């Protein structure tokens, strides 16, 4: 009996094994966020390796100021829509704030709900030594886990600001130890957000599992961006690390203005567009 759900006509799915092989042969890993069926289908078709159903959905989809309010049920809703669209990419889902910190049984329950109810392929959690029991417990159930260190947005009220993390030696040393610990716990990868490029490169060299960076320079094994930012749908967010590959805000604005004008002037619909 085959354990692979994809038929022979399907593209080969990206697995944790393949992500590790990419690091080993020096091939960079491309990761983007997505939160719905249509966009996940587009970016999967365009060859993205990992789709992150990020808790940034709290910001870009729900309009909250931080990632803290999003619930596990809401993450599962977004993740199942993404999973239904994806043929090739590895689908990774953030466990949201309040569903894994400080209680490894709850962490395991949350991870299992995500895997069972959405069909995703792995989960991501923020933090190092503080959450190691949760990480180990989730991995012991056979769920792939990616760690997330540096600027961890679920702790924004502890940091007080979104500036670059681990610039000071003590925090950099803790980040290195946390990354090594996450690898030891069995994480299949570690994500670094907004830390000095030299530190990210150093930890990447010391870890055998793949690293992904956002605002962490080019020395990590892969890169991630929030899709709405890189496509220019959001425009009031302009950190130095963000490269915009499209200006969809302008495209959408122009298209909607044209549509409004066409409706008002009764040039839409025309005869060919009517039954
Ligand atoms: O939620 C998210 O989109 C993330 C990325 C910023 C890495 O965690």
CSV table of C-alpha atoms in Angstrom, one decimal, residues 93-272:
chain,number,residue,atom,x,y,z
A,93,UNK,CA,1.4,26.3,9.9
A,94,UNK,CA,2.1,28.6,12.8
A,95,UNK,CA,0.7,27.5,16.1
A,96,UNK,CA,-0.8,30.8,17.4
A,97,UNK,CA,-0.1,32.6,20.6
A,98,UNK,CA,-1.5,30.9,23.7
A,99,UNK,CA,-1.8,27.4,22.3
A,100,UNK,CA,1.6,25.9,23.1
A,101,UNK,CA,3.6,28.1,25.6
A,102,UNK,CA,4.0,26.7,29.1
A,103,UNK,CA,1.9,23.6,28.6
A,104,UNK,CA,3.3,20.7,26.5
A,105,UNK,CA,0.1,18.8,26.6
A,106,UNK,CA,-1.8,21.7,25.1
A,107,UNK,CA,1.0,22.2,22.6
A,108,UNK,CA,0.6,18.6,21.5
A,109,UNK,CA,-3.2,18.9,21.3
A,110,UNK,CA,-2.8,22.1,19.2
A,111,UNK,CA,-0.3,20.5,16.8
A,112,UNK,CA,-2.5,17.4,16.4
A,113,UNK,CA,-5.6,19.5,15.7
A,114,UNK,CA,-3.7,21.5,13.0
A,115,UNK,CA,-2.4,18.3,11.3
A,116,UNK,CA,-5.7,16.4,11.6
A,117,UNK,CA,-8.1,19.1,10.7
A,118,UNK,CA,-6.1,21.0,8.0
A,119,UNK,CA,-3.9,18.3,6.5
A,120,UNK,CA,-0.8,20.5,6.8
A,121,UNK,CA,2.7,19.0,6.8
A,122,UNK,CA,4.3,20.6,9.9
A,123,UNK,CA,4.0,23.4,12.5
A,124,UNK,CA,6.1,26.4,13.5
A,125,UNK,CA,6.6,27.7,17.0
A,126,UNK,CA,8.3,30.8,18.4
A,127,UNK,CA,11.0,30.5,21.1
A,128,UNK,CA,13.9,28.5,22.4
A,129,UNK,CA,14.7,26.9,25.8
A,130,UNK,CA,11.4,28.2,27.2
A,131,UNK,CA,9.3,26.0,24.9
A,132,UNK,CA,11.6,23.0,24.6
A,133,UNK,CA,9.2,20.6,26.4
A,134,UNK,CA,6.4,21.6,24.0
A,135,UNK,CA,8.7,21.1,21.0
A,136,UNK,CA,9.9,17.7,22.1
A,137,UNK,CA,6.3,16.5,22.8
A,138,UNK,CA,5.0,17.6,19.4
A,139,UNK,CA,8.0,16.0,17.6
A,140,UNK,CA,7.5,12.8,19.7
A,141,UNK,CA,4.0,12.5,18.1
A,142,UNK,CA,5.6,12.5,14.6
A,143,UNK,CA,4.8,16.1,13.7
A,144,UNK,CA,7.6,18.1,12.0
A,145,UNK,CA,8.4,21.3,13.8
A,146,UNK,CA,10.3,24.4,12.6
A,147,UNK,CA,11.6,26.8,15.3
A,148,UNK,CA,11.4,30.6,15.1
A,149,UNK,CA,14.0,32.8,16.8
A,150,UNK,CA,15.2,36.4,16.8
A,151,UNK,CA,12.2,38.8,16.5
A,152,UNK,CA,9.3,36.6,17.5
A,153,UNK,CA,6.2,38.7,17.0
A,154,UNK,CA,4.1,36.7,19.5
A,155,UNK,CA,6.4,38.3,22.2
A,156,UNK,CA,6.1,41.8,20.8
A,157,UNK,CA,4.8,43.2,24.1
A,158,UNK,CA,7.9,41.8,25.9
A,159,UNK,CA,10.3,43.4,23.3
A,160,UNK,CA,8.3,46.6,23.0
A,161,UNK,CA,9.6,47.3,19.5
A,162,UNK,CA,10.1,45.6,16.1
A,163,UNK,CA,13.8,46.5,15.8
A,164,UNK,CA,16.6,44.1,15.0
A,165,UNK,CA,17.2,41.5,17.7
A,166,UNK,CA,20.4,39.8,19.0
A,167,UNK,CA,22.7,42.8,18.3
A,168,UNK,CA,24.2,42.5,21.8
A,169,UNK,CA,26.5,39.6,22.6
A,170,UNK,CA,24.3,38.1,25.4
A,171,UNK,CA,21.2,37.9,23.3
A,172,UNK,CA,23.3,36.6,20.3
A,173,UNK,CA,24.8,33.9,22.5
A,174,UNK,CA,21.3,32.9,23.8
A,175,UNK,CA,20.0,32.7,20.2
A,176,UNK,CA,22.9,30.4,19.2
A,177,UNK,CA,22.2,28.1,22.2
A,178,UNK,CA,18.5,28.2,21.5
A,179,UNK,CA,19.1,27.2,17.8
A,180,UNK,CA,21.4,24.3,18.8
A,181,UNK,CA,18.8,23.2,21.4
A,182,UNK,CA,16.0,23.3,18.8
A,183,UNK,CA,18.0,21.1,16.5
A,184,UNK,CA,18.8,18.7,19.4
A,185,UNK,CA,15.1,18.5,20.2
A,186,UNK,CA,14.5,17.3,16.6
A,187,UNK,CA,13.3,20.5,14.8
A,188,UNK,CA,13.6,20.0,11.0
A,189,UNK,CA,14.5,23.7,10.6
A,190,UNK,CA,14.9,27.0,12.3
A,191,UNK,CA,13.7,30.4,11.1
A,192,UNK,CA,15.5,33.6,12.1
A,193,UNK,CA,13.7,36.9,11.9
A,194,UNK,CA,15.4,40.3,11.9
A,195,UNK,CA,18.8,39.4,13.3
A,196,UNK,CA,22.3,40.5,12.0
A,197,UNK,CA,23.3,38.8,8.8
A,198,UNK,CA,26.7,37.7,10.3
A,199,UNK,CA,24.9,36.0,13.2
A,200,UNK,CA,22.4,34.2,11.0
A,201,UNK,CA,25.3,33.0,8.7
A,202,UNK,CA,27.3,31.7,11.7
A,203,UNK,CA,24.3,29.8,13.2
A,204,UNK,CA,23.5,28.4,9.8
A,205,UNK,CA,27.0,27.0,9.5
A,206,UNK,CA,26.8,25.5,13.0
A,207,UNK,CA,23.4,23.8,12.4
A,208,UNK,CA,22.9,20.7,10.3
A,209,UNK,CA,19.2,21.4,9.7
A,210,UNK,CA,18.1,24.1,7.2
A,211,UNK,CA,17.6,27.7,8.3
A,212,UNK,CA,15.2,30.2,6.8
A,213,UNK,CA,15.7,34.0,7.2
A,214,UNK,CA,13.5,37.1,7.1
A,215,UNK,CA,15.6,40.2,7.6
A,216,UNK,CA,18.6,37.9,8.4
A,217,UNK,CA,20.8,38.4,5.3
A,218,UNK,CA,21.7,36.0,2.6
A,219,UNK,CA,23.7,33.4,4.7
A,220,UNK,CA,20.6,31.4,5.7
A,221,UNK,CA,19.6,28.3,3.7
A,222,UNK,CA,16.4,29.9,2.6
A,223,UNK,CA,14.3,33.1,2.6
A,224,UNK,CA,10.7,33.9,3.6
A,225,UNK,CA,8.6,36.9,3.0
A,226,UNK,CA,5.0,37.7,3.8
A,227,UNK,CA,3.2,37.4,0.4
A,228,UNK,CA,1.1,40.6,0.8
A,229,UNK,CA,4.3,42.6,1.5
A,230,UNK,CA,6.3,41.2,-1.4
A,231,UNK,CA,3.4,41.6,-3.9
A,232,UNK,CA,2.9,45.3,-2.8
A,233,UNK,CA,-0.6,44.7,-1.5
A,234,UNK,CA,0.4,46.2,1.8
A,235,UNK,CA,2.4,49.4,1.3
A,236,UNK,CA,2.6,51.0,4.7
A,237,UNK,CA,5.1,48.4,5.9
A,238,UNK,CA,8.6,49.2,4.6
A,239,UNK,CA,11.4,47.5,6.5
A,240,UNK,CA,14.8,47.4,4.9
A,241,UNK,CA,14.7,43.7,4.3
A,242,UNK,CA,11.5,43.8,2.2
A,243,UNK,CA,11.9,43.6,-1.6
A,244,UNK,CA,8.7,44.3,-3.5
A,245,UNK,CA,8.2,42.2,-6.6
A,246,UNK,CA,4.9,43.7,-7.7
A,247,UNK,CA,2.8,46.7,-7.1
A,248,UNK,CA,-0.6,45.1,-6.7
A,249,UNK,CA,-2.0,47.9,-4.7
A,250,UNK,CA,-1.7,50.2,-7.7
A,251,UNK,CA,-2.9,47.5,-10.1
A,252,UNK,CA,-6.0,46.7,-7.9
A,253,UNK,CA,-6.7,50.4,-7.4
A,254,UNK,CA,-6.7,51.1,-11.1
A,255,UNK,CA,-8.7,48.0,-12.0
A,256,UNK,CA,-11.4,48.8,-9.4
A,257,UNK,CA,-11.6,52.5,-10.4
A,258,UNK,CA,-12.0,51.4,-14.1
A,259,UNK,CA,-14.8,49.0,-13.0
A,260,UNK,CA,-16.6,51.6,-11.0
A,261,UNK,CA,-16.4,54.0,-13.9
A,262,UNK,CA,-17.7,51.4,-16.4
A,263,UNK,CA,-20.6,50.5,-14.1
A,264,UNK,CA,-21.6,54.1,-13.6
A,265,UNK,CA,-21.4,54.8,-17.4
A,266,UNK,CA,-23.2,51.6,-18.2
A,267,UNK,CA,-20.3,50.5,-20.5
A,268,UNK,CA,-20.2,47.3,-18.4
A,269,UNK,CA,-21.8,44.9,-19.1
A,270,UNK,CA,-22.0,45.2,-22.9
A,271,UNK,CA,-24.0,43.1,-25.2
A,272,UNK,CA,-21.3,40.3,-25.5
